[in-house]
Short mmCIF file of C-alpha atoms and ligand atoms in Angstrom, two decimals:
data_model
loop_
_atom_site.label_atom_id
_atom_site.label_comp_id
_atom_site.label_asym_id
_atom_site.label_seq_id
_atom_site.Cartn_x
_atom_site.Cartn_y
_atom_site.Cartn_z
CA UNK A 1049 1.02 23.74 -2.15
CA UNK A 1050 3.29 20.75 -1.79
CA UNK A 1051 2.61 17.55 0.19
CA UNK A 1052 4.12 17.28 2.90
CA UNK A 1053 6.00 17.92 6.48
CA UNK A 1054 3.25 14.64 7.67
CA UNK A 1055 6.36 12.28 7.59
CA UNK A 1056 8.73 14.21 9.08
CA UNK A 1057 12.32 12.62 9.03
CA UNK A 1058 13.78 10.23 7.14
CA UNK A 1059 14.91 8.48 9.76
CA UNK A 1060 11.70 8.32 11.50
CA UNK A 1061 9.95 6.96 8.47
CA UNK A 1062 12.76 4.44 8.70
CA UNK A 1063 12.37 3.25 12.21
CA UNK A 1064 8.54 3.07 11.72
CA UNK A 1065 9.05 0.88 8.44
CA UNK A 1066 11.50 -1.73 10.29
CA UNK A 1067 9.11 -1.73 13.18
CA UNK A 1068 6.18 -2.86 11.22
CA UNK A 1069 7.97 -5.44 8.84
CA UNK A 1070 9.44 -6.98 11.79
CA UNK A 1071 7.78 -10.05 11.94
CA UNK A 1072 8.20 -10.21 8.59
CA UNK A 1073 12.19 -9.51 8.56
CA UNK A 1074 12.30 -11.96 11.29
CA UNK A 1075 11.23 -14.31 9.21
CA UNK A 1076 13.54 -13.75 5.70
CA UNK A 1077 16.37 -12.02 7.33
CA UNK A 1078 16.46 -14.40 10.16
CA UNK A 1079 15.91 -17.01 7.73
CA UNK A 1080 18.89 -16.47 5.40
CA UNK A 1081 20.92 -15.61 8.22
CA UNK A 1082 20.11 -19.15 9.75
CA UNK A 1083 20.66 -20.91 6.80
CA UNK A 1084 24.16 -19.77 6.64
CA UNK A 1085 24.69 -20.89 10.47
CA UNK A 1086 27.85 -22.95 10.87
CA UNK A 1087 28.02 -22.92 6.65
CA UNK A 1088 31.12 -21.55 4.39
CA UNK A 1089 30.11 -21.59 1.10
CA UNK A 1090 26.99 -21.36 -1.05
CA UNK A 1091 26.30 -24.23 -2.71
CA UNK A 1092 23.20 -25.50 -4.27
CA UNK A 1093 21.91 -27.18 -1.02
CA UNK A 1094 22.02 -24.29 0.38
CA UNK A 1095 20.34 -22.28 -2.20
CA UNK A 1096 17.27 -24.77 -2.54
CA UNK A 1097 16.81 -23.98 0.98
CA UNK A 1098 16.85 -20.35 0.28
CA UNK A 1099 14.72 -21.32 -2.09
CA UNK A 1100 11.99 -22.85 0.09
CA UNK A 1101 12.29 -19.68 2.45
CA UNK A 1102 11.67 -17.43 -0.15
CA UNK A 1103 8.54 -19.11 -1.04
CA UNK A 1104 7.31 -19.49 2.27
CA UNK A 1105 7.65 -15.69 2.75
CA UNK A 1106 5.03 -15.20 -0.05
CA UNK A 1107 6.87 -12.68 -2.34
CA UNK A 1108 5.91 -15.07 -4.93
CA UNK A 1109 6.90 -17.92 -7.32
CA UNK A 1110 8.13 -16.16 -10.54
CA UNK A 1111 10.10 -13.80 -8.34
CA UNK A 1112 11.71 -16.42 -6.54
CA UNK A 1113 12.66 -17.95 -9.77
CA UNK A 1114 14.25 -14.78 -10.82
CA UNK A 1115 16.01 -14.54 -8.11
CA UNK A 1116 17.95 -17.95 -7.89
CA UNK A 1117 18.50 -17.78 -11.37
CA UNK A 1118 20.83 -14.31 -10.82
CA UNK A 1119 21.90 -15.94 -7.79
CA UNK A 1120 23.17 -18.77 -9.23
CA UNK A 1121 24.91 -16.68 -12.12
CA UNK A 1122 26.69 -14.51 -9.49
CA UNK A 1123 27.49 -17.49 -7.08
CA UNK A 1124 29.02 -19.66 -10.15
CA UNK A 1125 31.36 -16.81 -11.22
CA UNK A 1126 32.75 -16.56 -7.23
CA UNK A 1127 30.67 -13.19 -6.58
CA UNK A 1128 28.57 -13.88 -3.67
CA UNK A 1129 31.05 -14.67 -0.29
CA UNK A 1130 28.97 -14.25 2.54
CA UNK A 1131 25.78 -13.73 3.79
CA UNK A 1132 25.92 -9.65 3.35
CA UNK A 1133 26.79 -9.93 -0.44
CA UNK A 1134 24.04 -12.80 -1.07
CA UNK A 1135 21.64 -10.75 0.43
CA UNK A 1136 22.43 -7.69 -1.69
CA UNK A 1137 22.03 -9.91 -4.66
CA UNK A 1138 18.46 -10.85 -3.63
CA UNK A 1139 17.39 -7.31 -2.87
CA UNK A 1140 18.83 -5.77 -6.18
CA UNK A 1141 16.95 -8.78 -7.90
CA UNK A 1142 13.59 -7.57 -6.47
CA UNK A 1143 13.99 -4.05 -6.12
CA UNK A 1144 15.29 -4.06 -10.45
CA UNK A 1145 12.04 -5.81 -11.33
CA UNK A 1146 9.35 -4.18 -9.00
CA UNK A 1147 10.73 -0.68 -9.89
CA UNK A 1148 10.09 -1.21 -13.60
CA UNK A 1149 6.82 0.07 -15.20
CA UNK A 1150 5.00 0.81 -11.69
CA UNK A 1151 7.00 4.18 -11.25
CA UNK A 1152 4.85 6.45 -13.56
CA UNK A 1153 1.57 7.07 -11.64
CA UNK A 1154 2.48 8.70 -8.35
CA UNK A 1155 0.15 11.84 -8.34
CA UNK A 1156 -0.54 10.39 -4.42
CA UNK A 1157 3.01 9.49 -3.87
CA UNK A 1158 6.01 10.18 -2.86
CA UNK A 1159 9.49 10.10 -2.89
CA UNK A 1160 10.12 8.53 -6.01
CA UNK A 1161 13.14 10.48 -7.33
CA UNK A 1162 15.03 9.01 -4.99
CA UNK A 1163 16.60 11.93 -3.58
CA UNK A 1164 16.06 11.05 -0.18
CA UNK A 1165 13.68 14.19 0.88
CA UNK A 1166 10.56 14.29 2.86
CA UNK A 1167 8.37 11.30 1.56
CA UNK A 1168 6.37 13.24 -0.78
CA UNK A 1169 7.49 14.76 -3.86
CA UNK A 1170 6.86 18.33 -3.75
CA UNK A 1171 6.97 18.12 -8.09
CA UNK A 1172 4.05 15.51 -8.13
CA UNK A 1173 1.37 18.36 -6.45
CA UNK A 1174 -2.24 17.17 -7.00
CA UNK A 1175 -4.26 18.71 -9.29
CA UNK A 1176 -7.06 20.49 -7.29
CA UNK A 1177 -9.58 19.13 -7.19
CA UNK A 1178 -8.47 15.60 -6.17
CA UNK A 1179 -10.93 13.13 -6.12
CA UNK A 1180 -10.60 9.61 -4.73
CA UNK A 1181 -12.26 6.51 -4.41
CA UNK A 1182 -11.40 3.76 -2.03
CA UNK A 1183 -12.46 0.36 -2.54
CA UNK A 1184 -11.95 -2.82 -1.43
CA UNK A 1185 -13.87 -6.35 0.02
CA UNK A 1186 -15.29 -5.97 3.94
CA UNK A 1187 -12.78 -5.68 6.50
CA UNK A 1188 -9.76 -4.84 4.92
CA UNK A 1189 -9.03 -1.15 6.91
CA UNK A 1190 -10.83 0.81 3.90
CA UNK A 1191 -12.59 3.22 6.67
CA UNK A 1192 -9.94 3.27 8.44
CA UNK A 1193 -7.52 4.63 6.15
CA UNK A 1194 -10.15 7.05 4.53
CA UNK A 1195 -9.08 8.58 7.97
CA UNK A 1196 -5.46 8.17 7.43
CA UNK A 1197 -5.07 9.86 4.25
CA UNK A 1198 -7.85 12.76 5.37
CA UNK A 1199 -5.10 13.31 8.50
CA UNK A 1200 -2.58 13.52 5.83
CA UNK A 1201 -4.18 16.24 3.39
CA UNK A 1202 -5.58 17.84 6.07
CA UNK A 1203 -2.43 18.40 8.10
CA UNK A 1204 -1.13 19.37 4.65
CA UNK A 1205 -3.13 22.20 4.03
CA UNK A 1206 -5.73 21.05 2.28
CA UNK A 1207 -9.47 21.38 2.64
CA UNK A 1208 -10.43 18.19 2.70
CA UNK A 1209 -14.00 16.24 2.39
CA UNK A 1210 -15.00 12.75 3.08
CA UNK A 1211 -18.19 11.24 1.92
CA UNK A 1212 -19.44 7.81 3.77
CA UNK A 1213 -20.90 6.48 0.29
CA UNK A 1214 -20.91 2.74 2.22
CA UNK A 1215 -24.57 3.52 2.78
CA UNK A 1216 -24.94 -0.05 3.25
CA UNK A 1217 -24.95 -0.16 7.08
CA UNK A 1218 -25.71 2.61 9.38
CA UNK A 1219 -22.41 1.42 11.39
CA UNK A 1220 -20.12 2.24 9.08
CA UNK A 1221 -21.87 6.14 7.92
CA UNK A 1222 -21.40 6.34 12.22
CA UNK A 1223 -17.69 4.80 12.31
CA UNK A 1224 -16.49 7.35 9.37
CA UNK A 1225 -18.21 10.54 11.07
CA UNK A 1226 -16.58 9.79 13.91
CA UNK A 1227 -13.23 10.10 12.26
CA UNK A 1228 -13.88 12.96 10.82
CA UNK A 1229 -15.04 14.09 14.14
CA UNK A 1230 -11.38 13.29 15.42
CA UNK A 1231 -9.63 14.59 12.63
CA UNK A 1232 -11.87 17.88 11.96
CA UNK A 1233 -12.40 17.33 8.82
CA UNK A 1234 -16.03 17.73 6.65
CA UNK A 1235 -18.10 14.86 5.65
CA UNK A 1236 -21.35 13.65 3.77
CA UNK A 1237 -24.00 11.26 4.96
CA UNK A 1238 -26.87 10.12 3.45
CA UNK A 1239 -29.79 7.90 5.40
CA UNK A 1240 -28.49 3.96 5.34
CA UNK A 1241 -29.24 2.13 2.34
CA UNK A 1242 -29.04 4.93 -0.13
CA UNK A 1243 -27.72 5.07 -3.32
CA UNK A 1244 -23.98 5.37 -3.21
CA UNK A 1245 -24.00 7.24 -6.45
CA UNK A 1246 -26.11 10.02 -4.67
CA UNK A 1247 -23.85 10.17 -1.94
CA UNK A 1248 -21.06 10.58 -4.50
CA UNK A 1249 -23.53 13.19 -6.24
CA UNK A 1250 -23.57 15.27 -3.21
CA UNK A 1251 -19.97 15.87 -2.27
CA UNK A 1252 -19.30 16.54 -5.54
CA UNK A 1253 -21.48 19.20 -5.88
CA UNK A 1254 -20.35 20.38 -2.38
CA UNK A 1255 -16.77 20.45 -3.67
CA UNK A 1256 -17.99 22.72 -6.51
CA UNK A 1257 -19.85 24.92 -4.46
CA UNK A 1258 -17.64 24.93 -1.63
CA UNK A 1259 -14.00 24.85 -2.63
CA UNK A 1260 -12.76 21.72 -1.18
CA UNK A 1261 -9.30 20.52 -2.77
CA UNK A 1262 -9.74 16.97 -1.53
CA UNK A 1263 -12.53 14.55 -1.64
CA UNK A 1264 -11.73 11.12 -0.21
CA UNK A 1265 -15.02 8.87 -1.09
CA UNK A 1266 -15.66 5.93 1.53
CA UNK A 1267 -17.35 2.49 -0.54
CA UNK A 1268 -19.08 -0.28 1.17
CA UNK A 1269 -17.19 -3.94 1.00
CA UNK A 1270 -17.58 -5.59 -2.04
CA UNK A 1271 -16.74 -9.09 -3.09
CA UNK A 1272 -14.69 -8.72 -6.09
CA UNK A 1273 -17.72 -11.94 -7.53
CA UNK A 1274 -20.56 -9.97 -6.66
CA UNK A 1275 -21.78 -8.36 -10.18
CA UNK A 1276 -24.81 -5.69 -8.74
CA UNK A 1277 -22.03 -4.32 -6.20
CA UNK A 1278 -19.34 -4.16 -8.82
CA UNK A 1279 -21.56 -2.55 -11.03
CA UNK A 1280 -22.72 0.30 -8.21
CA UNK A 1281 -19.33 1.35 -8.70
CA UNK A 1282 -19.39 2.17 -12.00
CA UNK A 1283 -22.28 3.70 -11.71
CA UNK A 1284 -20.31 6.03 -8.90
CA UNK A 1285 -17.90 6.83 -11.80
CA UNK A 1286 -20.39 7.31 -13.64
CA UNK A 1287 -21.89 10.25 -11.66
CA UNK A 1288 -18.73 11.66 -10.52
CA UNK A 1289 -17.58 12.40 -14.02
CA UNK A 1290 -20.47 13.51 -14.98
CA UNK A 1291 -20.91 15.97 -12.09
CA UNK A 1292 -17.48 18.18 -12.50
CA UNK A 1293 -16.00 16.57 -15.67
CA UNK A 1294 -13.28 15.86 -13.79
CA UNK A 1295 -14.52 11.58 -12.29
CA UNK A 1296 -11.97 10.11 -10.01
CA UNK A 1297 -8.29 11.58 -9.83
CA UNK A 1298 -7.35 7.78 -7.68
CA UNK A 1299 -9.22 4.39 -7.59
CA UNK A 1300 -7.14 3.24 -4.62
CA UNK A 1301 -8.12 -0.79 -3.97
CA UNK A 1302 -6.81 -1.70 -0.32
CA UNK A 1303 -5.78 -5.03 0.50
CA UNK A 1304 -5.21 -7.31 3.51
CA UNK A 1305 -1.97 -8.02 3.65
CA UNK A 1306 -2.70 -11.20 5.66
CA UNK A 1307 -5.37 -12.14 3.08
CA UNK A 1308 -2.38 -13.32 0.89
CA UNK A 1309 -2.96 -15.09 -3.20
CA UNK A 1310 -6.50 -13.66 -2.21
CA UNK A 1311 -5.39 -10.26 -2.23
CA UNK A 1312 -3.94 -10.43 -5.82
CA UNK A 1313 -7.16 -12.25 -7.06
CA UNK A 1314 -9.38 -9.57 -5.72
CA UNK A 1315 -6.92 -6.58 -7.01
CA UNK A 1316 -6.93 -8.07 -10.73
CA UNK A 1317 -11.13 -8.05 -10.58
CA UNK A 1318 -11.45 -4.73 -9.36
CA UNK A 1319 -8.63 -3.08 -11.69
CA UNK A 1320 -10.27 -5.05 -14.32
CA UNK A 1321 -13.56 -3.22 -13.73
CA UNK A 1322 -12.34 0.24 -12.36
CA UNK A 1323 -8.95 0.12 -13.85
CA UNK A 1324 -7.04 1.23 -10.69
CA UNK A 1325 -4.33 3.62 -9.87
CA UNK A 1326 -3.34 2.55 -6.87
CA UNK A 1327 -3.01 -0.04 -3.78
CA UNK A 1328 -2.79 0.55 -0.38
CA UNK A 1329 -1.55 -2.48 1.99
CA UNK A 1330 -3.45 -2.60 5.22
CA UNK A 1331 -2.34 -4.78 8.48
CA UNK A 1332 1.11 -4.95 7.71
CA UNK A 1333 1.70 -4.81 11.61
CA UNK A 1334 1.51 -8.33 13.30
CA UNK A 1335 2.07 -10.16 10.27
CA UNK A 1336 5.23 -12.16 8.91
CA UNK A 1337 3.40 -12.16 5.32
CA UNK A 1338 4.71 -8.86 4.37
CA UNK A 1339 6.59 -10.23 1.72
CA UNK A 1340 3.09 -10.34 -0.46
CA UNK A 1341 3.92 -6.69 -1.34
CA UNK A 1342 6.45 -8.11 -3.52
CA UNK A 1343 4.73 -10.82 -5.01
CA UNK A 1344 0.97 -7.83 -5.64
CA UNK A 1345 3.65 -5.15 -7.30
CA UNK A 1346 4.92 -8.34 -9.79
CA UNK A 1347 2.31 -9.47 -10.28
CA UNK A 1348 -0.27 -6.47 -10.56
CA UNK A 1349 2.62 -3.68 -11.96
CA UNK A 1350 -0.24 -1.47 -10.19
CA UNK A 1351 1.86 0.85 -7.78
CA UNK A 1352 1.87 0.56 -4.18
CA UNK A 1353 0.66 4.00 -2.55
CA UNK A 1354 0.96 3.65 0.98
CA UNK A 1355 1.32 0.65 3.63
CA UNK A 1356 -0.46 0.82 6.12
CA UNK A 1357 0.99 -1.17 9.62
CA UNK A 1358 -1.90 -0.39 12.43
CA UNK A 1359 -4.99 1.01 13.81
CA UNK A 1360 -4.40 4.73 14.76
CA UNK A 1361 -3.90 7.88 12.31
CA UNK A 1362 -0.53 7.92 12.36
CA UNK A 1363 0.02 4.22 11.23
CA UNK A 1364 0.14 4.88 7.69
CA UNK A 1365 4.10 5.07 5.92
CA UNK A 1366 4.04 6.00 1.63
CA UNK A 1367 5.52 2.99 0.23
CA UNK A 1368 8.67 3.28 -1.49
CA UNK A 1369 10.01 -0.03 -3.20
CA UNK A 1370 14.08 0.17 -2.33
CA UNK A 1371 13.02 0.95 1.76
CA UNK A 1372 10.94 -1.43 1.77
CA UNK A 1373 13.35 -4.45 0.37
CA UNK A 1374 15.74 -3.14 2.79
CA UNK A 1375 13.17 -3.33 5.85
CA UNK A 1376 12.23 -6.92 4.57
CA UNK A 1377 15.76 -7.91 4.18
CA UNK A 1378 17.41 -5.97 7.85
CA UNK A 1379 18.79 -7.40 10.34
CA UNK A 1380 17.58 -4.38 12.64
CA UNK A 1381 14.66 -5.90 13.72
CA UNK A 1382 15.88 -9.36 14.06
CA UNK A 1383 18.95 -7.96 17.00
CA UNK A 1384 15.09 -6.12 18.37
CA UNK A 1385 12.88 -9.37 18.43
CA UNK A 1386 15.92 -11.35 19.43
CA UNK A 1387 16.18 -9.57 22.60
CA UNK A 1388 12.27 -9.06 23.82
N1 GDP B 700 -3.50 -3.98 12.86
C1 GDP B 700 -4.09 -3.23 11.93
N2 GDP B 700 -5.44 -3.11 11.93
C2 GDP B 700 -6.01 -2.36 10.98
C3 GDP B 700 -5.25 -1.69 9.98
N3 GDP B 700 -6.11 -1.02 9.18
C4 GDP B 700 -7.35 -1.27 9.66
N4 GDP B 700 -7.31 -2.07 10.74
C5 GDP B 700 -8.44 -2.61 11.54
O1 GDP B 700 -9.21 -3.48 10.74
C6 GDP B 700 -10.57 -3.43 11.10
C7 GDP B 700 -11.45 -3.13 9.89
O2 GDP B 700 -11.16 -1.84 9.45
P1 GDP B 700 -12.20 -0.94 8.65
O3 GDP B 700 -11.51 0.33 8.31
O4 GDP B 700 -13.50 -0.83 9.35
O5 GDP B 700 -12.38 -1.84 7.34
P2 GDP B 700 -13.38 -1.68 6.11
O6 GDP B 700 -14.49 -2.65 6.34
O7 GDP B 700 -12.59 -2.05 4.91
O8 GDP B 700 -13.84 -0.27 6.09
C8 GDP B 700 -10.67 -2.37 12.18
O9 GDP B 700 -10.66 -3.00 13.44
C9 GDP B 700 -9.42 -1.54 11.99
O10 GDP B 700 -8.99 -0.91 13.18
C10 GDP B 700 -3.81 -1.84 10.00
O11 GDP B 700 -3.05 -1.33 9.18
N5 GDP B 700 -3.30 -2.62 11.00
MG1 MG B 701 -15.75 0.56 6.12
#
């Protein structure tokens, strides 16, 4: 079974991405574009205040610096003329380095062959059954995109579980049977302030019994400082390997996208614990710090799954590294926000 008709046209996946980076093109598009205002050549004024732009828009020191430094190169030998051909400099600078190394581990993913096609490759099938854990600290839209991807898989054909192992409050086992309520798809509860790992116990054994392709396993927020909490997630592991041999297939972290450096400090101590194969990027939407994407893939080289840019089921795009450069970097949006 291949993943998936969900995003239908490329184009639509297109209009959707430059919606929800707008705020954040706005801000480097609009940017560069101002800098440029009423100037003829690039000269190294100009480029320091690049320079300070690029910062501001949080895509990160050490990529900045590789950036002017190719800049630079290009712009001493005559190459870079306008506005258009600095700004292809800049995104082939970013999209060269956060391509390397972070393309290998798509089993979630997508369109990564760059052949243009529906958003998920139909060679990178999951292997049945697909098992996934979703972590993260409090607030960042882990629930919320537990219903996300179950919409996904489930629209796909799969037959999908969820398991509310964030036993922690009874609000959040209520909040995640809801969804799967909406979304008609299976779930496991336990009474609040049970063991995860029996929760995780459970659906495992259900998936066994029961033939369910895809279980999506929901995790109460954890500080990435908090030791015991950390530790309850091992012990998850633990239990689902030891259940079906076959553990977790994804340890997806999600991160705030507004939460900034944070975000990268609490990715490094959870993949340091968990080792994790993916992040997903939350609250994209309403933000003009989109540009952190950048800076987690450089830093992290742990691949970006999805993006995630609002509250309802649909709001949920599979990232791909050369769309999103060009959303960040359009001037779509800015003739759009210019106008409202
Ligand atoms: N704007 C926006 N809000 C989001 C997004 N993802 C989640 N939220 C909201 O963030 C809040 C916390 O989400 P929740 O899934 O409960 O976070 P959790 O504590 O990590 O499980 C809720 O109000 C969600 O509707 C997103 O991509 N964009
Ligand atoms: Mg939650």
């Amino acid at each position: 079974m291949g993943l998936f008709n969900f995003f239908k046209s490329k184009e639509e996946k297109k209009v959707k991405l430059n919606r929800s980076v707008s705020k954040t093109s706005s801000k480097i598009y609009g940017g560069i574009s101002s800098i440029f205002l009423g100037r003829k050549k690039i000269d190294e004024e100009l480029l320091e205040e690049i320079e300070e732009l690029l910062i501001s828009a949080d895509i990160g020191v050490v990529m900045v610096d590789a950036i002017l430094e190719s800049v630079r190169t290009e712009s001493s030998r005559g190459e870079l003329k306008d506005v258009d051909q600095l700004v292809a400099s800049i995104k082939k600078v970013i999209v060269d380095i956060i391509n390397v190394d972070v393309e290998n581990n798509n089993d979630i993913q997508v369109d990564n062959d760059n052949d243009n096609d529906n958003d998920i490759d139909d060679d990178n099938d999951i292997q049945i059954p697909y098992q996934v854990l979703v972590v993260g600290v409090n607030g960042v839209g882990k629930t919320t995109t537990i219903a996300k991807l179950s919409n996904i898989y489930k629209a796909s054909g799969y037959k999908v579980l969820i398991a509310a192992a964030d036993t922690f409050r009874a609000a959040a086992v209520e909040q995640l049977t809801i969804w799967s309520d909406r979304i008609g798809v299976d779930i496991v509860t336990k009474d609040e302030g049970v063991d995860p790992a029996s929760v995780v116990y459970t659906a495992i054994e259900r998936v066994e019994k029961e033939g369910y392709e895809v279980l999506i396993v929901d995790t109460a927020g954890r500080l990435h400082n908090k030791v015991n909490l950390m530790q309850e997630l091992l012990k998850m592991e633990k239990v689902a390997s030891k259940n079906n041999g076959i553990g977790f297939s994804e340890k997806l972290l999600v991160i705030d996208a507004t939460s900034g450096q944070n975000a990268i400090t609490q990715a490094k101590a959870f993949n340091e614990l968990i080792g994790l194969t993916g992040l997903i990027v939350t609250k994209l939407d309403g933000t003009a710090k989109g540009g952190v994407v950048i800076n987690i893939i450089n830093e992290l080289r742990i691949p970006v799954k999805f993006i995630c840019i609002g509250e309802t089921v649909e709001d949920i795009i599979p990232f791909n590294a050369e769309d999103f450069v060009d959303a960040v970097f359009s001037n779509e949006n800015l003739t759009k926000e210019n106008t409202q």
